[in-house]
Amino acid sequence: MDRFFNLKSYNSFGLNVVASHFASLESVEALKALMDEAVFKENKRLVLGGGSNILFLDDFFEGLVIHYSKSGWEVLEEDENEVLICAHAGTDWSNFVDDMVEKGFYGLENLSLIPGNVGAAPMQNIGAYGVELKDCFVQLEALDFQTGKQVTFDRPTCDFGYRSSFFKQGGKGRYLVLSVQFRLKKQGNLNMAYGNISDYLNEQGLENPSLKDLSEAIKSIRRSKLPDPKEIGNSGSFFKNPLMHQLVFEQLQMEFPEIPAFPATNNTVKIPAAWLIDRAGWKGYRKGDAGVHKNQALVLVNYGKASGRELFALAMQIQLDVNKKFGVFLEPEVNIV
Ligand code: EPU
């Protein structure tokens, strides 16, 4: 147990936040032992994975931050077509995907290079380039902080949605994810439908790309658009892409004919928040050390010494401005603490 622990390397915005109590643990037994301690019972608690989707408002967190660090993965079952993998929550997501690609297991390649840990991935049902975690997800094992018991959640009980799950809604704060199981394929179809992926591969002269080629292409596309949190503090997309009814969209389209939209379920469409923010003039904006990334308007960045409050104030200014200009409400994707 650490007292007054600096979380700078535990949040990808790189904010200097001090937690009054911090515990990094590597086993379920250690977690259960912690649950018997006064520090657990008496404090506000926060489970922190890779810290890549969190914005701390204040520079002091009065409470217990719990980091579960058990990493690694294993094959649970396999036949000639499929493999069932169990990955521990503390495994770095990007390394895990690289391992799966290296082994020739299909399913997670479009999620290459997403920062964060395996345990945090189901919380917001991470997604990129036409694939979401839920597509390969089988079940997860979690520790229930209320009962001290281990519980299994299958796909329906996780209630996955777009960048959302039960763990961001009704189950918020109650569970710590211990491990996640995925079913991957030994032969597969590559998903190259999103945006310019197939054009990009063609330009590279890769007409019949391999699993590894696709993973590398996704990494290059990400690197060209998204800032590396090791170099510039950020937490990926700050807002969700708003969903709206087709009819509301058509109204908006009359005023802004070039507005892009992607069909979603139940007569709704998804609009890129990046387009709205970009079009409202915020791309590349900077005030002090808080800014909007120059290549991707949906990414807020900390150039060094921005505070959580400054980044939040910027996010709120953007939210208000987009609402004023387009009548669209942008909901943060990042967890604000
Ligand atoms: N666009 C702009 N200006 C910009 C950037 C994008 O106008 O500065 C417009 C373009 O029309 C572009 C469209 O927005 O075609 C979509 O942009 P992009 O493909 O970069 O994706 P996104 O909608 O901004 C989403 C996810 C990303 C994910 C990418 C690729 C959300 C909130 N974000 O971004 O996820 O990597 O698609 O699949 O759904 C994350 O969640 O942290 C994240 C980075």
mmCIF file of C-alpha atoms and ligand atoms in Angstrom:
data_model
loop_
_atom_site.group_PDB
_atom_site.id
_atom_site.type_symbol
_atom_site.label_atom_id
_atom_site.label_comp_id
_atom_site.label_asym_id
_atom_site.label_seq_id
_atom_site.Cartn_x
_atom_site.Cartn_y
_atom_site.Cartn_z
ATOM 1 C CA MET A 1 0.000 0.000 0.000
ATOM 2 C CA ASP A 2 1.389 3.374 -0.995
ATOM 3 C CA ARG A 3 0.364 6.674 0.543
ATOM 4 C CA PHE A 4 0.314 9.885 -1.503
ATOM 5 C CA PHE A 5 1.097 8.108 -4.744
ATOM 6 C CA ASN A 6 1.571 10.078 -7.972
ATOM 7 C CA LEU A 7 -0.630 8.691 -10.759
ATOM 8 C CA LYS A 8 1.130 10.530 -13.598
ATOM 9 C CA SER A 9 2.217 7.293 -15.269
ATOM 10 C CA TYR A 10 -1.178 5.726 -14.548
ATOM 11 C CA ASN A 11 -3.255 8.181 -16.580
ATOM 12 C CA SER A 12 -2.615 8.697 -20.272
ATOM 13 C CA PHE A 13 -3.405 12.431 -20.059
ATOM 14 C CA GLY A 14 -0.184 12.509 -18.003
ATOM 15 C CA LEU A 15 -1.780 14.576 -15.256
ATOM 16 C CA ASN A 16 0.028 15.025 -11.980
ATOM 17 C CA VAL A 17 -2.587 13.553 -9.693
ATOM 18 C CA VAL A 18 -1.784 12.300 -6.219
ATOM 19 C CA ALA A 19 -3.889 9.514 -4.718
ATOM 20 C CA SER A 20 -4.085 9.373 -0.931
ATOM 21 C CA HIS A 21 -3.920 5.542 -1.094
ATOM 22 C CA PHE A 22 -2.731 3.270 -3.886
ATOM 23 C CA ALA A 23 -2.584 -0.519 -4.036
ATOM 24 C CA SER A 24 -1.138 -2.466 -6.953
ATOM 25 C CA LEU A 25 -1.974 -6.142 -6.562
ATOM 26 C CA GLU A 26 -1.319 -9.225 -8.625
ATOM 27 C CA SER A 27 -3.609 -11.910 -7.266
ATOM 28 C CA VAL A 28 -7.228 -12.465 -6.316
ATOM 29 C CA GLU A 29 -6.084 -13.516 -2.853
ATOM 30 C CA ALA A 30 -4.329 -10.175 -2.374
ATOM 31 C CA LEU A 31 -7.462 -8.354 -3.563
ATOM 32 C CA LYS A 32 -9.635 -10.305 -1.138
ATOM 33 C CA ALA A 33 -7.206 -9.578 1.698
ATOM 34 C CA LEU A 34 -7.369 -5.874 0.815
ATOM 35 C CA MET A 35 -11.166 -6.007 1.058
ATOM 36 C CA ASP A 36 -10.826 -6.937 4.763
ATOM 37 C CA GLU A 37 -8.732 -3.876 5.532
ATOM 38 C CA ALA A 38 -10.048 -0.637 6.981
ATOM 39 C CA VAL A 39 -8.524 1.364 4.138
ATOM 40 C CA PHE A 40 -10.815 -0.485 1.708
ATOM 41 C CA LYS A 41 -13.942 -0.150 3.826
ATOM 42 C CA GLU A 42 -13.466 3.478 4.799
ATOM 43 C CA ASN A 43 -12.412 5.042 1.524
ATOM 44 C CA LYS A 44 -13.903 5.974 -1.788
ATOM 45 C CA ARG A 45 -12.489 3.471 -4.300
ATOM 46 C CA LEU A 46 -11.352 3.677 -7.885
ATOM 47 C CA VAL A 47 -10.184 0.767 -10.023
ATOM 48 C CA LEU A 48 -7.571 1.882 -12.494
ATOM 49 C CA GLY A 49 -6.399 -0.229 -15.445
ATOM 50 C CA GLY A 50 -4.128 1.398 -17.996
ATOM 51 C CA GLY A 51 -5.663 4.810 -17.221
ATOM 52 C CA SER A 52 -6.214 5.498 -20.900
ATOM 53 C CA ASN A 53 -9.825 6.590 -20.676
ATOM 54 C CA ILE A 54 -9.926 8.745 -17.577
ATOM 55 C CA LEU A 55 -9.760 12.442 -16.796
ATOM 56 C CA PHE A 56 -9.025 13.435 -13.203
ATOM 57 C CA LEU A 57 -10.476 16.858 -12.485
ATOM 58 C CA ASP A 58 -8.441 17.525 -9.363
ATOM 59 C CA ASP A 59 -4.785 17.003 -8.639
ATOM 60 C CA PHE A 60 -5.578 15.149 -5.421
ATOM 61 C CA PHE A 61 -7.665 11.988 -5.242
ATOM 62 C CA GLU A 62 -8.830 11.340 -1.692
ATOM 63 C CA GLY A 63 -9.467 7.612 -1.727
ATOM 64 C CA LEU A 64 -8.090 4.199 -2.574
ATOM 65 C CA VAL A 65 -6.901 3.548 -6.116
ATOM 66 C CA ILE A 66 -6.716 -0.172 -6.895
ATOM 67 C CA HIS A 67 -4.589 -1.416 -9.755
ATOM 68 C CA TYR A 68 -4.768 -5.097 -10.662
ATOM 69 C CA SER A 69 -1.629 -6.085 -12.476
ATOM 70 C CA LYS A 70 -1.868 -9.811 -13.216
ATOM 71 C CA SER A 71 -0.917 -10.211 -16.855
ATOM 72 C CA GLY A 72 -0.555 -12.943 -19.468
ATOM 73 C CA TRP A 73 -2.942 -15.119 -21.435
ATOM 74 C CA GLU A 74 -3.559 -18.799 -22.071
ATOM 75 C CA VAL A 75 -5.425 -21.090 -24.430
ATOM 76 C CA LEU A 76 -8.368 -22.740 -22.660
ATOM 77 C CA GLU A 77 -9.790 -24.783 -25.540
ATOM 78 C CA GLU A 78 -8.965 -25.253 -29.156
ATOM 79 C CA ASP A 79 -10.031 -27.222 -32.205
ATOM 80 C CA GLU A 80 -9.066 -26.961 -35.870
ATOM 81 C CA ASN A 81 -11.259 -23.866 -36.402
ATOM 82 C CA GLU A 82 -11.328 -21.892 -33.197
ATOM 83 C CA VAL A 83 -9.499 -21.104 -30.028
ATOM 84 C CA LEU A 84 -10.771 -19.940 -26.635
ATOM 85 C CA ILE A 85 -8.337 -17.559 -24.973
ATOM 86 C CA CYS A 86 -8.293 -16.260 -21.414
ATOM 87 C CA ALA A 87 -6.370 -13.020 -20.869
ATOM 88 C CA HIS A 88 -5.670 -11.593 -17.424
ATOM 89 C CA ALA A 89 -6.912 -8.082 -16.768
ATOM 90 C CA GLY A 90 -3.487 -6.507 -16.295
ATOM 91 C CA THR A 91 -2.250 -7.546 -19.754
ATOM 92 C CA ASP A 92 -1.427 -4.643 -22.039
ATOM 93 C CA TRP A 93 -4.163 -4.686 -24.710
ATOM 94 C CA SER A 94 -1.946 -3.788 -27.634
ATOM 95 C CA ASN A 95 0.651 -6.471 -26.769
ATOM 96 C CA PHE A 96 -2.141 -8.995 -26.375
ATOM 97 C CA VAL A 97 -3.512 -8.235 -29.861
ATOM 98 C CA ASP A 98 0.019 -8.484 -31.279
ATOM 99 C CA ASP A 99 0.363 -11.926 -29.679
ATOM 100 C CA MET A 100 -2.949 -13.071 -31.204
ATOM 101 C CA VAL A 101 -1.929 -11.813 -34.652
ATOM 102 C CA GLU A 102 1.456 -13.501 -34.300
ATOM 103 C CA LYS A 103 -0.262 -16.798 -33.455
ATOM 104 C CA GLY A 104 -2.552 -16.456 -36.485
ATOM 105 C CA PHE A 105 -5.737 -16.036 -34.421
ATOM 106 C CA TYR A 106 -8.326 -13.879 -36.205
ATOM 107 C CA GLY A 107 -10.758 -11.445 -34.620
ATOM 108 C CA LEU A 108 -8.955 -8.720 -32.710
ATOM 109 C CA GLU A 109 -6.626 -7.355 -35.427
ATOM 110 C CA ASN A 110 -8.741 -4.233 -36.088
ATOM 111 C CA LEU A 111 -8.292 -3.367 -32.423
ATOM 112 C CA SER A 112 -4.492 -3.186 -32.787
ATOM 113 C CA LEU A 113 -2.618 -0.463 -30.911
ATOM 114 C CA ILE A 114 -5.511 0.639 -28.685
ATOM 115 C CA PRO A 115 -3.943 1.801 -25.436
ATOM 116 C CA GLY A 116 -5.017 0.349 -22.090
ATOM 117 C CA ASN A 117 -5.318 -2.990 -20.341
ATOM 118 C CA VAL A 118 -7.401 -6.068 -21.118
ATOM 119 C CA GLY A 119 -9.504 -5.561 -17.965
ATOM 120 C CA ALA A 120 -10.658 -2.111 -19.014
ATOM 121 C CA ALA A 121 -11.517 -3.130 -22.570
ATOM 122 C CA PRO A 122 -15.011 -4.549 -21.813
ATOM 123 C CA MET A 123 -15.926 -1.539 -19.623
ATOM 124 C CA GLN A 124 -16.448 0.611 -22.663
ATOM 125 C CA ASN A 125 -16.612 -2.146 -25.267
ATOM 126 C CA ILE A 126 -13.588 -0.759 -27.101
ATOM 127 C CA GLY A 127 -13.957 -0.480 -30.827
ATOM 128 C CA ALA A 128 -12.124 0.604 -33.939
ATOM 129 C CA TYR A 129 -12.279 0.171 -37.717
ATOM 130 C CA GLY A 130 -15.577 -1.666 -37.810
ATOM 131 C CA VAL A 131 -14.937 -4.110 -34.937
ATOM 132 C CA GLU A 132 -15.923 -3.996 -31.287
ATOM 133 C CA LEU A 133 -14.652 -6.077 -28.397
ATOM 134 C CA LYS A 134 -18.086 -7.672 -28.023
ATOM 135 C CA ASP A 135 -17.697 -9.390 -31.427
ATOM 136 C CA CYS A 136 -15.146 -11.888 -30.032
ATOM 137 C CA PHE A 137 -16.094 -11.699 -26.362
ATOM 138 C CA VAL A 138 -17.246 -14.848 -24.561
ATOM 139 C CA GLN A 139 -17.271 -14.019 -20.856
ATOM 140 C CA LEU A 140 -15.369 -12.280 -18.102
ATOM 141 C CA GLU A 141 -14.535 -13.045 -14.509
ATOM 142 C CA ALA A 142 -14.916 -10.205 -12.020
ATOM 143 C CA LEU A 143 -14.556 -9.682 -8.296
ATOM 144 C CA ASP A 144 -17.678 -8.232 -6.716
ATOM 145 C CA PHE A 145 -16.619 -5.630 -4.156
ATOM 146 C CA GLN A 146 -19.990 -5.831 -2.434
ATOM 147 C CA THR A 147 -19.995 -9.575 -1.754
ATOM 148 C CA GLY A 148 -16.304 -10.487 -2.087
ATOM 149 C CA LYS A 149 -17.305 -13.248 -4.532
ATOM 150 C CA GLN A 150 -16.050 -13.976 -8.029
ATOM 151 C CA VAL A 151 -18.746 -13.623 -10.653
ATOM 152 C CA THR A 152 -18.929 -14.591 -14.319
ATOM 153 C CA PHE A 153 -20.539 -12.232 -16.824
ATOM 154 C CA ASP A 154 -21.504 -13.535 -20.250
ATOM 155 C CA ARG A 155 -22.217 -11.353 -23.250
ATOM 156 C CA PRO A 156 -25.883 -10.554 -22.473
ATOM 157 C CA THR A 157 -25.178 -9.671 -18.829
ATOM 158 C CA CYS A 158 -22.417 -7.297 -19.921
ATOM 159 C CA ASP A 159 -25.078 -5.392 -21.883
ATOM 160 C CA PHE A 160 -22.602 -4.070 -24.424
ATOM 161 C CA GLY A 161 -23.456 -1.007 -26.455
ATOM 162 C CA TYR A 162 -21.507 1.583 -28.392
ATOM 163 C CA ARG A 163 -18.616 2.464 -26.041
ATOM 164 C CA SER A 164 -20.702 1.239 -23.151
ATOM 165 C CA SER A 165 -21.515 -1.761 -20.967
ATOM 166 C CA PHE A 166 -23.224 -2.699 -17.711
ATOM 167 C CA PHE A 167 -19.943 -1.746 -15.977
ATOM 168 C CA LYS A 168 -20.334 1.876 -17.056
ATOM 169 C CA GLN A 169 -24.027 1.881 -16.069
ATOM 170 C CA GLY A 170 -25.678 -0.113 -13.265
ATOM 171 C CA GLY A 171 -22.518 -2.000 -12.301
ATOM 172 C CA LYS A 172 -20.334 1.101 -12.107
ATOM 173 C CA GLY A 173 -17.740 0.964 -9.326
ATOM 174 C CA ARG A 174 -18.860 -2.410 -7.996
ATOM 175 C CA TYR A 175 -16.644 -4.872 -9.880
ATOM 176 C CA LEU A 176 -13.022 -5.413 -10.684
ATOM 177 C CA VAL A 177 -12.435 -7.379 -13.873
ATOM 178 C CA LEU A 178 -9.981 -10.244 -13.299
ATOM 179 C CA SER A 179 -9.838 -11.879 -16.736
ATOM 180 C CA VAL A 180 -11.583 -11.872 -20.090
ATOM 181 C CA GLN A 181 -12.252 -14.755 -22.485
ATOM 182 C CA PHE A 182 -12.311 -14.400 -26.277
ATOM 183 C CA ARG A 183 -13.204 -16.842 -29.023
ATOM 184 C CA LEU A 184 -10.919 -16.337 -32.015
ATOM 185 C CA LYS A 185 -10.749 -18.050 -35.366
ATOM 186 C CA LYS A 186 -7.894 -19.926 -36.958
ATOM 187 C CA GLN A 187 -9.018 -19.013 -40.457
ATOM 188 C CA GLY A 188 -10.903 -15.840 -40.920
ATOM 189 C CA ASN A 189 -12.242 -13.132 -43.072
ATOM 190 C CA LEU A 190 -10.481 -9.853 -42.648
ATOM 191 C CA ASN A 191 -12.751 -6.912 -41.929
ATOM 192 C CA MET A 192 -11.615 -4.125 -44.224
ATOM 193 C CA ALA A 193 -14.929 -2.375 -44.764
ATOM 194 C CA TYR A 194 -14.207 0.673 -42.606
ATOM 195 C CA GLY A 195 -13.285 3.949 -44.305
ATOM 196 C CA ASN A 196 -10.113 3.811 -46.346
ATOM 197 C CA ILE A 197 -8.553 0.586 -45.017
ATOM 198 C CA SER A 198 -8.734 -1.353 -48.282
ATOM 199 C CA ASP A 199 -7.502 1.699 -50.263
ATOM 200 C CA TYR A 200 -4.622 1.995 -47.861
ATOM 201 C CA LEU A 201 -3.710 -1.685 -48.299
ATOM 202 C CA ASN A 202 -3.986 -1.408 -52.079
ATOM 203 C CA GLU A 203 -1.658 1.582 -52.062
ATOM 204 C CA GLN A 204 0.858 -0.598 -50.236
ATOM 205 C CA GLY A 205 0.508 -3.152 -53.025
ATOM 206 C CA LEU A 206 -1.238 -5.605 -50.720
ATOM 207 C CA GLU A 207 -4.196 -6.897 -52.679
ATOM 208 C CA ASN A 208 -4.508 -10.078 -50.638
ATOM 209 C CA PRO A 209 -3.422 -8.871 -47.227
ATOM 210 C CA SER A 210 -2.568 -11.277 -44.443
ATOM 211 C CA LEU A 211 -3.742 -10.971 -40.862
ATOM 212 C CA LYS A 212 -0.426 -9.352 -39.999
ATOM 213 C CA ASP A 213 -0.674 -6.933 -42.965
ATOM 214 C CA LEU A 214 -4.052 -5.724 -41.754
ATOM 215 C CA SER A 215 -2.838 -5.290 -38.198
ATOM 216 C CA GLU A 216 0.178 -3.305 -39.441
ATOM 217 C CA ALA A 217 -2.073 -1.164 -41.676
ATOM 218 C CA ILE A 218 -4.353 -0.363 -38.734
ATOM 219 C CA LYS A 219 -1.317 0.594 -36.683
ATOM 220 C CA SER A 220 -0.016 2.909 -39.413
ATOM 221 C CA ILE A 221 -3.413 4.567 -39.828
ATOM 222 C CA ARG A 222 -3.721 5.050 -36.075
ATOM 223 C CA ARG A 223 -0.177 6.413 -35.792
ATOM 224 C CA SER A 224 -0.838 8.926 -38.563
ATOM 225 C CA LYS A 225 -3.982 10.290 -36.919
ATOM 226 C CA LEU A 226 -3.808 9.677 -33.204
ATOM 227 C CA PRO A 227 -1.160 11.099 -30.909
ATOM 228 C CA ASP A 228 0.918 8.581 -28.946
ATOM 229 C CA PRO A 229 0.074 9.107 -25.253
ATOM 230 C CA LYS A 230 3.751 8.477 -24.422
ATOM 231 C CA GLU A 231 4.572 11.643 -26.367
ATOM 232 C CA ILE A 232 1.474 13.834 -25.948
ATOM 233 C CA GLY A 233 -0.987 13.203 -23.136
ATOM 234 C CA ASN A 234 -4.434 12.177 -24.414
ATOM 235 C CA SER A 235 -7.126 9.588 -23.924
ATOM 236 C CA GLY A 236 -8.196 8.859 -27.496
ATOM 237 C CA SER A 237 -11.627 10.071 -28.515
ATOM 238 C CA PHE A 238 -12.912 12.415 -25.831
ATOM 239 C CA PHE A 239 -16.563 12.312 -26.934
ATOM 240 C CA LYS A 240 -18.767 9.578 -28.355
ATOM 241 C CA ASN A 241 -20.035 9.926 -31.896
ATOM 242 C CA PRO A 242 -23.638 11.099 -31.468
ATOM 243 C CA LEU A 243 -26.498 8.956 -32.686
ATOM 244 C CA MET A 244 -29.590 10.616 -34.043
ATOM 245 C CA HIS A 245 -32.807 9.690 -35.771
ATOM 246 C CA GLN A 246 -32.625 9.703 -39.564
ATOM 247 C CA LEU A 247 -35.291 12.432 -39.721
ATOM 248 C CA VAL A 248 -33.365 14.725 -37.383
ATOM 249 C CA PHE A 249 -30.282 14.075 -39.465
ATOM 250 C CA GLU A 250 -32.107 15.041 -42.654
ATOM 251 C CA GLN A 251 -32.955 18.416 -41.088
ATOM 252 C CA LEU A 252 -29.324 18.947 -40.200
ATOM 253 C CA GLN A 253 -28.255 17.875 -43.653
ATOM 254 C CA MET A 254 -30.377 20.608 -45.217
ATOM 255 C CA GLU A 255 -28.259 23.184 -43.450
ATOM 256 C CA PHE A 256 -24.948 21.302 -43.751
ATOM 257 C CA PRO A 257 -25.158 19.217 -46.940
ATOM 258 C CA GLU A 258 -21.652 17.820 -46.600
ATOM 259 C CA ILE A 259 -22.138 16.410 -43.077
ATOM 260 C CA PRO A 260 -21.006 12.756 -42.994
ATOM 261 C CA ALA A 261 -23.135 10.042 -41.395
ATOM 262 C CA PHE A 262 -22.980 6.280 -40.969
ATOM 263 C CA PRO A 263 -26.103 4.134 -40.741
ATOM 264 C CA ALA A 264 -26.798 2.668 -37.295
ATOM 265 C CA THR A 265 -29.680 0.586 -35.911
ATOM 266 C CA ASN A 266 -33.398 1.533 -35.685
ATOM 267 C CA ASN A 267 -33.481 4.342 -38.238
ATOM 268 C CA THR A 268 -30.640 6.158 -36.562
ATOM 269 C CA VAL A 269 -27.363 7.428 -37.954
ATOM 270 C CA LYS A 270 -24.015 8.038 -36.289
ATOM 271 C CA ILE A 271 -22.352 11.359 -36.979
ATOM 272 C CA PRO A 272 -18.605 11.791 -36.516
ATOM 273 C CA ALA A 273 -18.161 14.109 -33.544
ATOM 274 C CA ALA A 274 -14.738 14.888 -35.056
ATOM 275 C CA TRP A 275 -16.443 16.458 -38.066
ATOM 276 C CA LEU A 276 -18.672 18.647 -35.887
ATOM 277 C CA ILE A 277 -15.733 19.789 -33.734
ATOM 278 C CA ASP A 278 -13.526 20.300 -36.774
ATOM 279 C CA ARG A 279 -16.215 22.233 -38.633
ATOM 280 C CA ALA A 280 -16.851 24.372 -35.542
ATOM 281 C CA GLY A 281 -13.232 25.472 -35.845
ATOM 282 C CA TRP A 282 -11.622 23.728 -32.871
ATOM 283 C CA LYS A 283 -9.144 21.445 -34.612
ATOM 284 C CA GLY A 284 -5.598 22.412 -33.610
ATOM 285 C CA TYR A 285 -6.878 24.901 -30.995
ATOM 286 C CA ARG A 286 -4.626 25.403 -28.004
ATOM 287 C CA LYS A 287 -4.951 27.367 -24.802
ATOM 288 C CA GLY A 288 -2.008 27.015 -22.457
ATOM 289 C CA ASP A 289 -1.167 23.319 -22.543
ATOM 290 C CA ALA A 290 -4.705 22.082 -23.217
ATOM 291 C CA GLY A 291 -5.648 21.600 -26.838
ATOM 292 C CA VAL A 292 -7.438 19.804 -29.639
ATOM 293 C CA HIS A 293 -5.202 17.528 -31.676
ATOM 294 C CA LYS A 294 -4.171 18.855 -35.082
ATOM 295 C CA ASN A 295 -4.877 15.580 -36.919
ATOM 296 C CA GLN A 296 -7.988 14.358 -35.105
ATOM 297 C CA ALA A 297 -10.480 16.852 -33.726
ATOM 298 C CA LEU A 298 -12.007 14.291 -31.353
ATOM 299 C CA VAL A 299 -8.821 13.980 -29.332
ATOM 300 C CA LEU A 300 -8.078 16.447 -26.554
ATOM 301 C CA VAL A 301 -4.420 16.719 -25.676
ATOM 302 C CA ASN A 302 -2.242 17.782 -22.789
ATOM 303 C CA TYR A 303 0.916 19.340 -24.185
ATOM 304 C CA GLY A 304 2.588 19.088 -20.801
ATOM 305 C CA LYS A 305 1.313 21.067 -17.879
ATOM 306 C CA ALA A 306 -2.439 21.316 -18.462
ATOM 307 C CA SER A 307 -4.585 20.556 -15.428
ATOM 308 C CA GLY A 308 -7.597 18.274 -15.410
ATOM 309 C CA ARG A 309 -9.825 21.327 -14.880
ATOM 310 C CA GLU A 310 -8.334 23.082 -17.931
ATOM 311 C CA LEU A 311 -8.941 20.046 -20.141
ATOM 312 C CA PHE A 312 -12.455 19.721 -18.770
ATOM 313 C CA ALA A 313 -13.163 23.429 -19.339
ATOM 314 C CA LEU A 314 -12.024 23.034 -22.944
ATOM 315 C CA ALA A 315 -14.253 19.986 -23.393
ATOM 316 C CA MET A 316 -17.231 21.930 -22.027
ATOM 317 C CA GLN A 317 -16.521 24.898 -24.319
ATOM 318 C CA ILE A 318 -16.478 22.523 -27.293
ATOM 319 C CA GLN A 319 -19.655 20.822 -26.114
ATOM 320 C CA LEU A 320 -21.469 24.177 -25.798
ATOM 321 C CA ASP A 321 -20.196 25.484 -29.105
ATOM 322 C CA VAL A 322 -21.129 22.327 -31.047
ATOM 323 C CA ASN A 323 -24.538 22.407 -29.435
ATOM 324 C CA LYS A 324 -24.995 26.060 -30.398
ATOM 325 C CA LYS A 325 -23.846 25.564 -33.987
ATOM 326 C CA PHE A 326 -25.441 22.204 -34.803
ATOM 327 C CA GLY A 327 -27.977 21.570 -32.023
ATOM 328 C CA VAL A 328 -26.147 18.306 -31.254
ATOM 329 C CA PHE A 329 -25.155 17.240 -27.753
ATOM 330 C CA LEU A 330 -21.748 15.581 -27.435
ATOM 331 C CA GLU A 331 -21.494 13.076 -24.616
ATOM 332 C CA PRO A 332 -18.010 12.455 -23.187
ATOM 333 C CA GLU A 333 -16.643 8.987 -23.765
ATOM 334 C CA VAL A 334 -13.886 9.447 -21.218
ATOM 335 C CA ASN A 335 -14.621 8.740 -17.539
ATOM 336 C CA ILE A 336 -14.470 11.972 -15.593
ATOM 337 C CA VAL A 337 -13.450 11.529 -11.961
HETATM 338 N N1 EPU B 1 -13.274 13.835 -39.317
HETATM 339 C C1 EPU B 1 -13.197 15.201 -39.442
HETATM 340 N N2 EPU B 1 -12.161 15.849 -38.804
HETATM 341 C C2 EPU B 1 -11.215 15.191 -38.094
HETATM 342 C C3 EPU B 1 -11.264 13.798 -38.005
HETATM 343 C C4 EPU B 1 -12.318 13.134 -38.617
HETATM 344 O O1 EPU B 1 -14.028 15.824 -40.073
HETATM 345 O O2 EPU B 1 -10.340 15.875 -37.530
HETATM 346 C C5 EPU B 1 -14.423 13.122 -39.901
HETATM 347 C C6 EPU B 1 -14.167 12.535 -41.268
HETATM 348 O O3 EPU B 1 -15.342 12.717 -42.020
HETATM 349 C C7 EPU B 1 -13.959 11.074 -40.983
HETATM 350 C C8 EPU B 1 -14.881 10.852 -39.812
HETATM 351 O O4 EPU B 1 -14.797 12.070 -39.067
HETATM 352 O O5 EPU B 1 -14.337 10.303 -42.064
HETATM 353 C C9 EPU B 1 -14.516 9.672 -38.939
HETATM 354 O O6 EPU B 1 -13.189 9.849 -38.453
HETATM 355 P P1 EPU B 1 -12.331 8.588 -37.961
HETATM 356 O O7 EPU B 1 -12.406 7.494 -38.936
HETATM 357 O O8 EPU B 1 -10.983 9.098 -37.589
HETATM 358 O O9 EPU B 1 -13.096 8.064 -36.715
HETATM 359 P P2 EPU B 1 -13.854 8.743 -35.494
HETATM 360 O O10 EPU B 1 -15.319 8.572 -35.686
HETATM 361 O O11 EPU B 1 -13.372 10.125 -35.239
HETATM 362 C C10 EPU B 1 -13.928 6.489 -34.182
HETATM 363 C C11 EPU B 1 -13.635 6.024 -32.796
HETATM 364 C C12 EPU B 1 -12.133 5.822 -32.610
HETATM 365 C C13 EPU B 1 -11.652 4.796 -33.608
HETATM 366 C C14 EPU B 1 -12.003 5.295 -35.017
HETATM 367 C C15 EPU B 1 -11.687 4.259 -36.065
HETATM 368 C C16 EPU B 1 -15.376 6.874 -31.336
HETATM 369 C C17 EPU B 1 -15.745 7.883 -30.297
HETATM 370 N N3 EPU B 1 -14.144 6.979 -31.815
HETATM 371 O O12 EPU B 1 -13.349 7.785 -34.314
HETATM 372 O O13 EPU B 1 -11.922 5.316 -31.311
HETATM 373 O O14 EPU B 1 -10.262 4.569 -33.511
HETATM 374 O O15 EPU B 1 -13.412 5.555 -35.106
HETATM 375 O O16 EPU B 1 -12.570 3.209 -35.936
HETATM 376 O O17 EPU B 1 -16.187 6.027 -31.686
HETATM 377 C C18 EPU B 1 -11.464 5.921 -29.029
HETATM 378 O O18 EPU B 1 -12.558 5.430 -28.746
HETATM 379 O O19 EPU B 1 -10.739 6.439 -28.174
HETATM 380 C C19 EPU B 1 -11.046 5.939 -30.431
HETATM 381 C C20 EPU B 1 -9.907 6.521 -30.820
#
